[in-house]
Coordinates of C-alpha atoms (C1' of nucleotides) in Angstrom, one line a residue:
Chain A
X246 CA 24.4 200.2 -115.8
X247 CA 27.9 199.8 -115.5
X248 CA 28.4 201.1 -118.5
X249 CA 32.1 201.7 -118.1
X250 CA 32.9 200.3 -121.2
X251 CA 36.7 199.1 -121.4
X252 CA 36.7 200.7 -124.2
X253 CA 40.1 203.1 -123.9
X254 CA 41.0 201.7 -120.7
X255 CA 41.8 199.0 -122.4
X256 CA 42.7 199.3 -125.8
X257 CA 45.2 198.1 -127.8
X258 CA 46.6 195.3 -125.9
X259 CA 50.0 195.8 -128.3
X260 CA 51.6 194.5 -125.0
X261 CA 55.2 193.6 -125.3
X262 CA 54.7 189.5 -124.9
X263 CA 55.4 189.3 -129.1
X264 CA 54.4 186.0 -130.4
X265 CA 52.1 184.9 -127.8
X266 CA 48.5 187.1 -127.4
X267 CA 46.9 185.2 -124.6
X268 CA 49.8 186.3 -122.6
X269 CA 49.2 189.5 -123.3
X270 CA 46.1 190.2 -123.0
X271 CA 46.5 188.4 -119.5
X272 CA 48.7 191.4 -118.6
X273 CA 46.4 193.9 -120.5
X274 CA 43.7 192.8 -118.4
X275 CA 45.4 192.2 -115.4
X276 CA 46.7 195.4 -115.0
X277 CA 42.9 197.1 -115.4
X278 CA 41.7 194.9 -112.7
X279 CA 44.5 195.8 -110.2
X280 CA 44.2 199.4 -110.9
X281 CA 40.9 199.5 -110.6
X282 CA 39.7 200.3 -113.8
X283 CA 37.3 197.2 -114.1
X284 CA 35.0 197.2 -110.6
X285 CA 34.8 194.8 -108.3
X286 CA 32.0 191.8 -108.9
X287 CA 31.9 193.5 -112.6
X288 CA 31.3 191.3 -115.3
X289 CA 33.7 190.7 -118.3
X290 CA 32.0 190.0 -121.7
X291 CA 34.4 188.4 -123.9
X292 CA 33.1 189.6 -127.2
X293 CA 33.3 192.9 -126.1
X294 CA 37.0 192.5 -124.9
X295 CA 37.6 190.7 -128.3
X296 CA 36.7 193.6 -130.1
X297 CA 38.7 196.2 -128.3
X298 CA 42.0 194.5 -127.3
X299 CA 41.2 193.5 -131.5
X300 CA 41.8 189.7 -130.6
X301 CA 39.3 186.9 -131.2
X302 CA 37.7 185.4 -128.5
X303 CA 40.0 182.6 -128.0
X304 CA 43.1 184.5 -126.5
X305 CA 40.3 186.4 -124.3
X306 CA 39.0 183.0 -122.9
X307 CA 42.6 181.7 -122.4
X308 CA 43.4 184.8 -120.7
X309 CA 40.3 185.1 -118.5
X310 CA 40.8 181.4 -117.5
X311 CA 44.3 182.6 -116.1
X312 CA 43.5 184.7 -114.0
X313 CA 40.5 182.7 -112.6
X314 CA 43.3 180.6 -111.2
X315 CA 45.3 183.6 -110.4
X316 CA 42.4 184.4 -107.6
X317 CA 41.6 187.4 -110.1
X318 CA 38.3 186.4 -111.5
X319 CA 35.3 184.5 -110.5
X320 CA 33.8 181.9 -113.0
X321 CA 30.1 180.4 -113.4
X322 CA 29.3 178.2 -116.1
X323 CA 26.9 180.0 -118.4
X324 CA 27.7 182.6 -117.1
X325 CA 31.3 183.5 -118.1
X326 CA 34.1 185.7 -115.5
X327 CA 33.5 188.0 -113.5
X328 CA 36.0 190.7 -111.2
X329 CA 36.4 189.1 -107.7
X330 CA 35.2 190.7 -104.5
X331 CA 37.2 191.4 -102.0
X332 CA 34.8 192.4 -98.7
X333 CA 37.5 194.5 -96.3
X334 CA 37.1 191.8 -94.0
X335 CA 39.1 189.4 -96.7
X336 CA 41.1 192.5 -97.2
X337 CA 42.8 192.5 -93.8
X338 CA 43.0 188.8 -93.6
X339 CA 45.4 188.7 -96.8
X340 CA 47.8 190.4 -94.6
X341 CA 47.8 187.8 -92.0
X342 CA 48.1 185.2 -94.9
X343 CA 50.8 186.6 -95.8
X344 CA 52.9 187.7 -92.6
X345 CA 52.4 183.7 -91.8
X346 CA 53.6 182.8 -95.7
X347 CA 56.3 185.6 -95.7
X348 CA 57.8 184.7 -92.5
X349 CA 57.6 181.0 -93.7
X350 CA 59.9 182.0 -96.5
X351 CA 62.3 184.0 -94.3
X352 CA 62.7 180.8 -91.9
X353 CA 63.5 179.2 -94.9
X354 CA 65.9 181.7 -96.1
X355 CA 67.7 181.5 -92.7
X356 CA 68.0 177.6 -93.2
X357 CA 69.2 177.6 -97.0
X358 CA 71.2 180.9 -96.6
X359 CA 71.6 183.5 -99.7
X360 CA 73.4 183.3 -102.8
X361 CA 75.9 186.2 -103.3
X362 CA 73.4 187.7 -105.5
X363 CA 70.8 187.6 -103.5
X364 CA 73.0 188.8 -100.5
X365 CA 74.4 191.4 -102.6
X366 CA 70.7 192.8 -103.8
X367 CA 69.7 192.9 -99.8
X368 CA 72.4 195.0 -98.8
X369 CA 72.0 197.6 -101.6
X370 CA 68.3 197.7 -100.4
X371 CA 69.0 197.9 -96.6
X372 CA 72.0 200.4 -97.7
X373 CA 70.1 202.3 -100.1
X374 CA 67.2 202.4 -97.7
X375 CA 69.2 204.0 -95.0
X376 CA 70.5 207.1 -97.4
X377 CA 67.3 207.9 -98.1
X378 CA 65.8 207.7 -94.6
X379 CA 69.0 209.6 -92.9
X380 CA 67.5 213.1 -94.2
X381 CA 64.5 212.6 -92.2
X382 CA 62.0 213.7 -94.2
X383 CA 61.0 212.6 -97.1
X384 CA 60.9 214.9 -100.8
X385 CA 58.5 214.2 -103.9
X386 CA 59.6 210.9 -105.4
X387 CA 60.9 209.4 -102.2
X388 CA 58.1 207.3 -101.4
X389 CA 58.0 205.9 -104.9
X390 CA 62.0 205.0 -104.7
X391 CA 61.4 203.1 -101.4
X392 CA 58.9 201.1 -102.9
X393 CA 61.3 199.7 -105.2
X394 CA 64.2 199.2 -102.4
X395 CA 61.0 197.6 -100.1
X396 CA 60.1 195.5 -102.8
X397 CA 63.9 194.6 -103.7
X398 CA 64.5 193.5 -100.0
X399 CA 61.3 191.4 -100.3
X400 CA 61.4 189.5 -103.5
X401 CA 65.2 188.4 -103.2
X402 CA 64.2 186.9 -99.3
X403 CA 61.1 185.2 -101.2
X404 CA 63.8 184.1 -103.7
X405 CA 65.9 182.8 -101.2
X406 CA 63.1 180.6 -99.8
X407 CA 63.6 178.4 -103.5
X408 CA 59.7 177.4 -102.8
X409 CA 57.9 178.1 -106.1
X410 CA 54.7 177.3 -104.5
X411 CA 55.2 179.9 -101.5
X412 CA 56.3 182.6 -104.0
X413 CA 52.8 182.0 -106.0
X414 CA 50.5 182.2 -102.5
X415 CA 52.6 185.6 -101.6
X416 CA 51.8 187.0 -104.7
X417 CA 48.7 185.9 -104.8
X418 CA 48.5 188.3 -101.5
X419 CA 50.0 191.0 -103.1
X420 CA 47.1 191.0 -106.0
X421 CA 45.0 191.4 -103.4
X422 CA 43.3 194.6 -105.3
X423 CA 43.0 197.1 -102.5
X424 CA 46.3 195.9 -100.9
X425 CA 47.9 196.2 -104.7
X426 CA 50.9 198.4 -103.9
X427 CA 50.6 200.0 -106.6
X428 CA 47.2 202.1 -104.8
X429 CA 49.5 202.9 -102.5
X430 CA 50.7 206.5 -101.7
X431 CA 50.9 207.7 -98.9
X432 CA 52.9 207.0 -95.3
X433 CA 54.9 208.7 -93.3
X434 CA 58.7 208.5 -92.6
X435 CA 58.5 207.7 -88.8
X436 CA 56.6 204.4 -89.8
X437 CA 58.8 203.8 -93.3
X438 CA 61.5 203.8 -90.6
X439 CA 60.4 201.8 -88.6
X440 CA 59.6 199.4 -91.0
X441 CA 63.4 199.8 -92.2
X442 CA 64.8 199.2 -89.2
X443 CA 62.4 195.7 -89.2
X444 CA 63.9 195.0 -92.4
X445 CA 68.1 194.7 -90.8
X446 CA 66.9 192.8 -88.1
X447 CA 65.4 190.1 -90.3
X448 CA 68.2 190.2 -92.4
X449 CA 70.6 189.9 -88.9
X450 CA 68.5 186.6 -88.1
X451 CA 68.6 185.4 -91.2
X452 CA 72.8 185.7 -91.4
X453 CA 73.0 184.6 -88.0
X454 CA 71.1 181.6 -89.7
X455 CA 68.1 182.1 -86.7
X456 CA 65.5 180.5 -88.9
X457 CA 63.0 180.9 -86.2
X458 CA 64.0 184.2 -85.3
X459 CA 64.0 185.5 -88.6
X460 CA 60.4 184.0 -89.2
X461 CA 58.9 185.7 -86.1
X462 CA 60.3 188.9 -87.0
X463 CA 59.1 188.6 -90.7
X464 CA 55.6 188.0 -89.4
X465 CA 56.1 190.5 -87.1
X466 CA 57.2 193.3 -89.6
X467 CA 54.1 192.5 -92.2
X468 CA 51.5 192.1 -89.3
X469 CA 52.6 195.8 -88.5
X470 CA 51.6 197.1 -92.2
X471 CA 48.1 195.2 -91.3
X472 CA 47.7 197.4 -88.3
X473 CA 48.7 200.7 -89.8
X474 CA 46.1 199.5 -92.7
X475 CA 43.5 199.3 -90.2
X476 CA 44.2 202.2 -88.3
X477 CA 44.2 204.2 -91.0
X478 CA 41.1 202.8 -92.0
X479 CA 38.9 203.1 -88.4
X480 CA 40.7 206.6 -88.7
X481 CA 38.7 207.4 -91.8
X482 CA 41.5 208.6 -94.0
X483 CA 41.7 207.0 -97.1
X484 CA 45.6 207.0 -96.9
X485 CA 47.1 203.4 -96.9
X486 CA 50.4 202.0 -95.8
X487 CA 52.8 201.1 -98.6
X488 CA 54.5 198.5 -96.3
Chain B
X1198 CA 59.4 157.4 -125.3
X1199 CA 56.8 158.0 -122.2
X1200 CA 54.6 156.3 -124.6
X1201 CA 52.2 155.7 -121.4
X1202 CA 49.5 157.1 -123.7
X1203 CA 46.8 158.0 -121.0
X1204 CA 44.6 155.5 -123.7
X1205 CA 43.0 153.6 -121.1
X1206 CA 43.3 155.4 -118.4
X1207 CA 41.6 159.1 -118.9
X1208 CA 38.9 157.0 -120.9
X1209 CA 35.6 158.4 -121.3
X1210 CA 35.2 161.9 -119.5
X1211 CA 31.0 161.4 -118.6
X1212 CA 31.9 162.8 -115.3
X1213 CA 29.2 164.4 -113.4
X1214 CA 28.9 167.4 -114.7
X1215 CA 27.0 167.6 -117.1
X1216 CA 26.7 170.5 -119.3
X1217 CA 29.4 171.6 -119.6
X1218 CA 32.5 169.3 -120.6
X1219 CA 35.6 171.7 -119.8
X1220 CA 34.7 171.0 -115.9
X1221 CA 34.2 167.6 -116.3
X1222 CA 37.5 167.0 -118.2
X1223 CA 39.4 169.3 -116.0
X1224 CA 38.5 166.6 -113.3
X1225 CA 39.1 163.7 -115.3
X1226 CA 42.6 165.2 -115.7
X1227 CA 43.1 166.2 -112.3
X1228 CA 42.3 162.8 -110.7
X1229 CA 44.9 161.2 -113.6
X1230 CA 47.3 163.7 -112.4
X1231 CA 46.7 163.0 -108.7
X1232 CA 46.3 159.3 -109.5
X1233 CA 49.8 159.9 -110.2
X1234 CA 48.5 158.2 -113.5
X1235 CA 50.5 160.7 -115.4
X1236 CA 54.1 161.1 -114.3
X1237 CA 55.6 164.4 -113.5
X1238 CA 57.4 166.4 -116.1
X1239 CA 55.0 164.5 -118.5
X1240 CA 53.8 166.8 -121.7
X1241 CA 50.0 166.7 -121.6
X1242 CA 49.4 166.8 -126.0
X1243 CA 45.9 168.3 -126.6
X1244 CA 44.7 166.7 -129.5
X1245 CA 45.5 163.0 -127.9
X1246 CA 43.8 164.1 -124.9
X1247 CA 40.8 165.9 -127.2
X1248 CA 40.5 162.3 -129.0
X1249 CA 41.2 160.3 -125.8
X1250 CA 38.0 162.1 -123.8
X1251 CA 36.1 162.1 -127.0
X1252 CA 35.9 166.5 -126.6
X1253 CA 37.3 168.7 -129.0
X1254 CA 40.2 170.9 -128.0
X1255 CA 38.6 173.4 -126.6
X1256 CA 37.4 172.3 -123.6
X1257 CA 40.9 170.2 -123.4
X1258 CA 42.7 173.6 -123.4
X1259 CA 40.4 175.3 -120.7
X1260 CA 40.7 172.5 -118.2
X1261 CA 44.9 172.8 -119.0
X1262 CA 44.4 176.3 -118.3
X1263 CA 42.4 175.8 -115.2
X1264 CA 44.7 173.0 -113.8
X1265 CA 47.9 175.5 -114.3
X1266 CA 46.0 177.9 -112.5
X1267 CA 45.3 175.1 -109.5
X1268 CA 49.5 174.9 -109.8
X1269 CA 48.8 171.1 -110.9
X1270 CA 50.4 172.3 -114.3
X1271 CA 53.1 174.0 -116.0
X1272 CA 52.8 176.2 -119.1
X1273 CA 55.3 177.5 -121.8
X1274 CA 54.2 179.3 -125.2
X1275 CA 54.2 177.4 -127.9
X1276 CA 55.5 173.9 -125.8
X1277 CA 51.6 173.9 -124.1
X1278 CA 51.3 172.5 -120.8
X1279 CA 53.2 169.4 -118.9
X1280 CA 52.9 168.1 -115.2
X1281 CA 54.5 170.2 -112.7
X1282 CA 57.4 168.1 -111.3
X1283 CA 57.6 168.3 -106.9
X1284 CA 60.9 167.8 -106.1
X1285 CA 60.9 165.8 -102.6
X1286 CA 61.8 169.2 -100.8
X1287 CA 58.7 171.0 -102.4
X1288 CA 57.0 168.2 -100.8
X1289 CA 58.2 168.4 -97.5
X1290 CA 57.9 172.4 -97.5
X1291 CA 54.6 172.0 -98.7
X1292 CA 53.5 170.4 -95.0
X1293 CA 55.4 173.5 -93.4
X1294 CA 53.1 176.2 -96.1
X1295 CA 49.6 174.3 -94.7
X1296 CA 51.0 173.7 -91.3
X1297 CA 51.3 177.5 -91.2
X1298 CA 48.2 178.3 -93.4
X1299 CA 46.2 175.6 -91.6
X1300 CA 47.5 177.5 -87.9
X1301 CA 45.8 181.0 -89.5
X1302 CA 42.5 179.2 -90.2
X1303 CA 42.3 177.6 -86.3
X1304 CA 42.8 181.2 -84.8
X1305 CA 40.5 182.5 -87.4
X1306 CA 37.8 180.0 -86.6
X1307 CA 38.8 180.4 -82.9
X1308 CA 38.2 184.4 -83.1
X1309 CA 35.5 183.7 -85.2
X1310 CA 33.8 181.0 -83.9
X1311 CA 31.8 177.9 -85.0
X1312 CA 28.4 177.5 -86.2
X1313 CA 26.5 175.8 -84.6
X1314 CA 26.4 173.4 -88.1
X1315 CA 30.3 173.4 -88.2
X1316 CA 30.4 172.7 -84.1
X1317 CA 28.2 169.5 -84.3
X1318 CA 30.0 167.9 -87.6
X1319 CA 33.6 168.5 -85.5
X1320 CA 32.4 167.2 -82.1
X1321 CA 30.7 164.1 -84.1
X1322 CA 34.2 164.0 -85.5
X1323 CA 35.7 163.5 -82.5
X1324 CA 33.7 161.2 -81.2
X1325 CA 33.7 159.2 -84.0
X1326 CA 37.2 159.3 -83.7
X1327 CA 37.3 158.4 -80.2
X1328 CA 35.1 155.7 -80.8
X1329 CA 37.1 153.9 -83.7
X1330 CA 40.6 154.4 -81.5
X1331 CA 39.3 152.9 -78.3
X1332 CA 39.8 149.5 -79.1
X1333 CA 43.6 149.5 -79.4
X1334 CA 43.8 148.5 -82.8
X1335 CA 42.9 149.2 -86.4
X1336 CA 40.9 146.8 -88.4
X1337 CA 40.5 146.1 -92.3
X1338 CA 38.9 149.9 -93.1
X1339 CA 39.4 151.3 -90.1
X1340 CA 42.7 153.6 -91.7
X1341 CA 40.1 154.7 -94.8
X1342 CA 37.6 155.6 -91.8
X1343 CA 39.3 157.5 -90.2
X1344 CA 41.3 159.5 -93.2
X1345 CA 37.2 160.9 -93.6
X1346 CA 37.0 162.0 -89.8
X1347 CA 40.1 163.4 -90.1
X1348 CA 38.8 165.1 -93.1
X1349 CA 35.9 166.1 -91.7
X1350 CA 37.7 167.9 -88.7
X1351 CA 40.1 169.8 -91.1
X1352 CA 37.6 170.9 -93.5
X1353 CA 35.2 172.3 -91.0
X1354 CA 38.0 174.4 -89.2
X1355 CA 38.8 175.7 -92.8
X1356 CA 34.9 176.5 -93.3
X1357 CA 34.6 177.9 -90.1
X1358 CA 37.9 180.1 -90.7
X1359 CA 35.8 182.3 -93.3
X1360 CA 38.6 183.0 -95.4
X1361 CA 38.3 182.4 -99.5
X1362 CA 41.6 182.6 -100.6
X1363 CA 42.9 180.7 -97.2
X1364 CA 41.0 177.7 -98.7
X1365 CA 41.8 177.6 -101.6
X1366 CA 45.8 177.8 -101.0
X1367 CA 45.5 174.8 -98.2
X1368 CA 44.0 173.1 -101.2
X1369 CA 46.6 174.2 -103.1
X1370 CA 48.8 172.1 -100.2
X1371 CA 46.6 169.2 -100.9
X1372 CA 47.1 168.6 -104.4
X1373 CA 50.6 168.1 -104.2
X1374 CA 50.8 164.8 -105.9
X1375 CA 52.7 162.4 -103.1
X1376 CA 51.1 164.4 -100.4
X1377 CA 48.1 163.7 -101.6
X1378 CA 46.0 162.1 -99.2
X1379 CA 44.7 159.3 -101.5
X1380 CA 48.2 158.0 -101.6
X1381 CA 48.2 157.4 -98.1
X1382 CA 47.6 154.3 -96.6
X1383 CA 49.8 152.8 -93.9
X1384 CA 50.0 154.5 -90.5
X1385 CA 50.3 152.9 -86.8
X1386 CA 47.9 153.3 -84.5
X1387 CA 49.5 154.8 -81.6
X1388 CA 50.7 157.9 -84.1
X1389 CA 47.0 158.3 -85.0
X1390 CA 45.9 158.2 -81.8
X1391 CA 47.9 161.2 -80.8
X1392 CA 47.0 163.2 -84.0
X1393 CA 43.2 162.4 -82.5
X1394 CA 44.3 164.4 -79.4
X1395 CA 45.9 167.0 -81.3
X1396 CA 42.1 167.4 -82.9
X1397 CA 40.9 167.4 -79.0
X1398 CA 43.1 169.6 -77.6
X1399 CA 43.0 172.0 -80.7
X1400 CA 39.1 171.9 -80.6
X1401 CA 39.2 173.1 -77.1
X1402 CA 41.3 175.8 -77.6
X1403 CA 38.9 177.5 -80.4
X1404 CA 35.9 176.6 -78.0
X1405 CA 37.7 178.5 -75.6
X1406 CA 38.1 181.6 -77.2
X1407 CA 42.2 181.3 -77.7
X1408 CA 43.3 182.4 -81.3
X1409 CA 46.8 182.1 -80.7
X1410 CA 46.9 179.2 -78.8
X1411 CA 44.8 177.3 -81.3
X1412 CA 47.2 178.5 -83.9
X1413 CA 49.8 176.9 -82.3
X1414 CA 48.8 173.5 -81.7
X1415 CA 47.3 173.1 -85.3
X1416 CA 50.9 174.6 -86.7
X1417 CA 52.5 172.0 -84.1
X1418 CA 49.8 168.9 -85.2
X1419 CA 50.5 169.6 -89.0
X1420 CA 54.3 169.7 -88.4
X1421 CA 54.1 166.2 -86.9
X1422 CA 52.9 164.8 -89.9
X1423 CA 55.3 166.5 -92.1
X1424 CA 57.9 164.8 -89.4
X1425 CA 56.6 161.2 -89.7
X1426 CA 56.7 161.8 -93.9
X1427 CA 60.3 162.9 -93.3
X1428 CA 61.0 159.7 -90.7
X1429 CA 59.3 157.2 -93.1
X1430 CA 61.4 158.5 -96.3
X1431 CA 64.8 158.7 -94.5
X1432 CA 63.4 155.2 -92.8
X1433 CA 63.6 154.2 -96.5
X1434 CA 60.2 152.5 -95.9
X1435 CA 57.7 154.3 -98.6
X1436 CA 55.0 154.1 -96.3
X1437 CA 53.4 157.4 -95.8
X1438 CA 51.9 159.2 -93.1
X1439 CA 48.2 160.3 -93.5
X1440 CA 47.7 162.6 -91.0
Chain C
dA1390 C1' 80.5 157.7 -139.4
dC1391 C1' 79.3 162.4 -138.1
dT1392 C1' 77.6 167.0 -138.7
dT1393 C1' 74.6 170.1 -140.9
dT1394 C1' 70.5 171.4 -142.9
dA1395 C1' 66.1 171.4 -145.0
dA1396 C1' 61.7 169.4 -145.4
dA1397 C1' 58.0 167.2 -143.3
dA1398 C1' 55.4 166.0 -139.3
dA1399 C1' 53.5 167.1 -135.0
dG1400 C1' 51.7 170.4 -132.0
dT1401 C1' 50.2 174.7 -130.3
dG1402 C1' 47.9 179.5 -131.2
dT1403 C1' 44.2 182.0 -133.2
dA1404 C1' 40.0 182.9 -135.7
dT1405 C1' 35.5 181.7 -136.9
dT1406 C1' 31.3 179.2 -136.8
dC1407 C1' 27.4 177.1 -134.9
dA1408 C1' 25.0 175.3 -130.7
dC1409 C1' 23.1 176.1 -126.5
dT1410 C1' 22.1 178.6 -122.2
dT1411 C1' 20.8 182.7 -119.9
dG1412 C1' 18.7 187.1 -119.5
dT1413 C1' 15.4 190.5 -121.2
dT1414 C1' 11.5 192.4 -123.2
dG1415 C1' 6.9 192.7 -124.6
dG1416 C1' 2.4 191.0 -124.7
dC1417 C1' -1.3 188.5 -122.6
dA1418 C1' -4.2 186.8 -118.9
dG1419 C1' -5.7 187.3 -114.4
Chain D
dC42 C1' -1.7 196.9 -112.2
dT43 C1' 0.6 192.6 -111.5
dG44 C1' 2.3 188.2 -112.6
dC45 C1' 3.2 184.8 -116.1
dC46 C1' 4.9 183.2 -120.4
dA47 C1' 6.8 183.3 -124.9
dA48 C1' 9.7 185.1 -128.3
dC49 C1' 14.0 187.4 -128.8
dA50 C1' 18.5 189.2 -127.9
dA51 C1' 22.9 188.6 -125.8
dG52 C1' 26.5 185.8 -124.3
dT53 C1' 29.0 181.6 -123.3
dG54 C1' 30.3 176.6 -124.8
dA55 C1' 32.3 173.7 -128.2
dA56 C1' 33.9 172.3 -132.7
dT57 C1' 36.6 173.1 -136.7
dA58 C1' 39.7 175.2 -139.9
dC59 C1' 43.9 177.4 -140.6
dA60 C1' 48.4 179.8 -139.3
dC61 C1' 52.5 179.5 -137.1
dT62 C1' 56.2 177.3 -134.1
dT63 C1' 58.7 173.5 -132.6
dT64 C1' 60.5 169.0 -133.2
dT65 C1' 61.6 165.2 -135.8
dT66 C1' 63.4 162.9 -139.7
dA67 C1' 66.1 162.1 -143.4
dA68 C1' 69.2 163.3 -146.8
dA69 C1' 73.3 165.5 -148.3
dG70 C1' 77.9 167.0 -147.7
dT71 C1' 82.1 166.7 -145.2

DNA sequence: ACTTTAAAAAGTGTATTCACTTGTTGGCAG
DNA sequence: CTGCCAACAAGTGAATACACTTTTTAAAGT
């Protein structure tokens, strides 16, 4: 059973990490696992990877040993890797983990203040973010596009924590499978407004250099996409929040 | 230069494990690296290592992999792996990360509640604790003695918090190297009394049903110790806080 | 003496092989 | 028919050989 083969879901692995084949198989499989191509608890059999990303054994095992310690995979000796589980229960908890890790890192983006850069990038996305809210509604590739200006406002505030092991726990979060933004589709604008409007608050406590302000509302603001997760859950729908 | 040669010092490898010689390096390495036997920014060559622990490079390379994967590590292609270096404000923000992740695990095990396992080893905790403080004054092994009770408290809350990936990070905490609790050894009494307390009144708020409150007090009890690090390294003294 | 450059040495990346463990299958006894 | 045990198949663990990259070294030219 579980015959679902990786065998075209996988294939290739020509990936664009030249020079260095662990690496890319670690993306290769990476990806499969967060989109959902692999199964969760599914067990990965490293000849059979070998032969279709056509690598030997030993980039496989490097890669599979990656992302063990990326909270990916599971590992028994004998007994080789095998897809994490993620019960819903841990699901929902990864959002807690990270409202408190996220509003950790916009406390400490209030104390060390932005670069120019950094500044510069936040403003585009709150700016950005506002055009494409002010219509109201939103058209075909809208949601996509906010994705990218929500993920933009998010990775330059981790950024501007300069913690290197806070940025590893929050992505850590964010490969979460289910929670994977990438899965996610669809949301409406009330909510994606809402959630903008959180997004120039925390960004007015973190200028105002409010550390503890700007933490609470960061916690605040993620601990809301938890609770639109779970209500659309108990709701039945399969649609998830994107953030 | 940094010809420290871990000769001598990762000797051997028969740890524990037997049967498999990748996890018993990987914690030969580890406790060198904790040990602070290794020096930060140090290159870790696998064929030294492979003759040192008397393995060939295979299980060398998994246990490199594994400790990147733990954070322990740092990896670039071709250049292999070298001790991850903690600046001293890594280390600090490190107490803030558990302080916060270490808050989420007292209001989950609060919500949650104990087992009835988890409730007796933390009341025995306590009252050991109790028991050891009343006289007024620490004796020869009384600091070691109580770094396990303290220990013991933490680690049961973290159990009792249910949460995989919640564990694993606060371990992530703990193996920063100068945080690391086997470092630790000086601490005055009347500080350890009040971190006992902190245990008390934190105990009582999960017995009592109160998430956030319990959340609160262990993000508070964690922050003091990150304070008395900060106090004893401005104090210049390199004594360290343990809890 | 200093810089440049090329060769050699050292070290990592990958493939392959063998050893060992685990899981499965088929037959045998109860 | 069921349960046990042995042989076998499949898969992981480790060692080794070789390819490729980086670093060092040393020599030659300026």
């Amino acid at each position: 059973m579980t015959e679902r083969s990786e065998q075209g879901v996988l294939e290739s692995a020509g990936g664009s990490r030249a020079g260095n084949r662990a690496l890319s198989v670690t993306d290769h499989i990476r990806e499969a696992i967060l989109g959902g191509m692999v199964g969760a608890g599914e067990r990965l059999n490293e000849v059979r990877l070998s032969r279709t990303l056509a690598v030997s054994r030993t980039p496989v095992r490097a890669a599979l040993q990656a992302l063990a310690g990326e909270g990916l995979l599971d590992y028994a000796p004998n007994r080789g890797f095998s897809v994490r589980e993620f019960p819903l229960d841990a699901i929902v908890d990864a959002y807690d983990i990270r409202a408190s890790l996220e509003g950790l890192a916009a406390r400490f983006a209030a104390e060390r203040g932005l670069s120019p850069d950094e500044k510069a990038v936040v403003e585009r996305s709150l700016a950005d973010g506002d055009k494409l809210l002010e219509r109201g509604a939103f058209e075909a590739g809208d949601r996509t596009i906010y994705r990218g200006i929500n993920g933009d406002f998010h990775d330059t505030l981790l950024a501007a924590a300069r913690n290197r092991m806070l940025s590893e726990m929050i992505r850590m979060c964010h490969h979460v499978p289910v929670s994977s933004s990438r899965n996610i589709v669809a949301f409406n604008h009330r909510d994606v407004r809402r959630r903008h409007d959180d997004h120039h608050r925390i960004y007015d406590a973190i200028m105002a250099r409010e550390p503890w302000r700007a933490e609470m509302l960061m916690r605040e603001h993620v601990s809301g996409v938890k609770a639109s997760l779970v209500k659309s859950l108990t709701e039945g729908r399969d649609q998830e929040p994107f953030e």
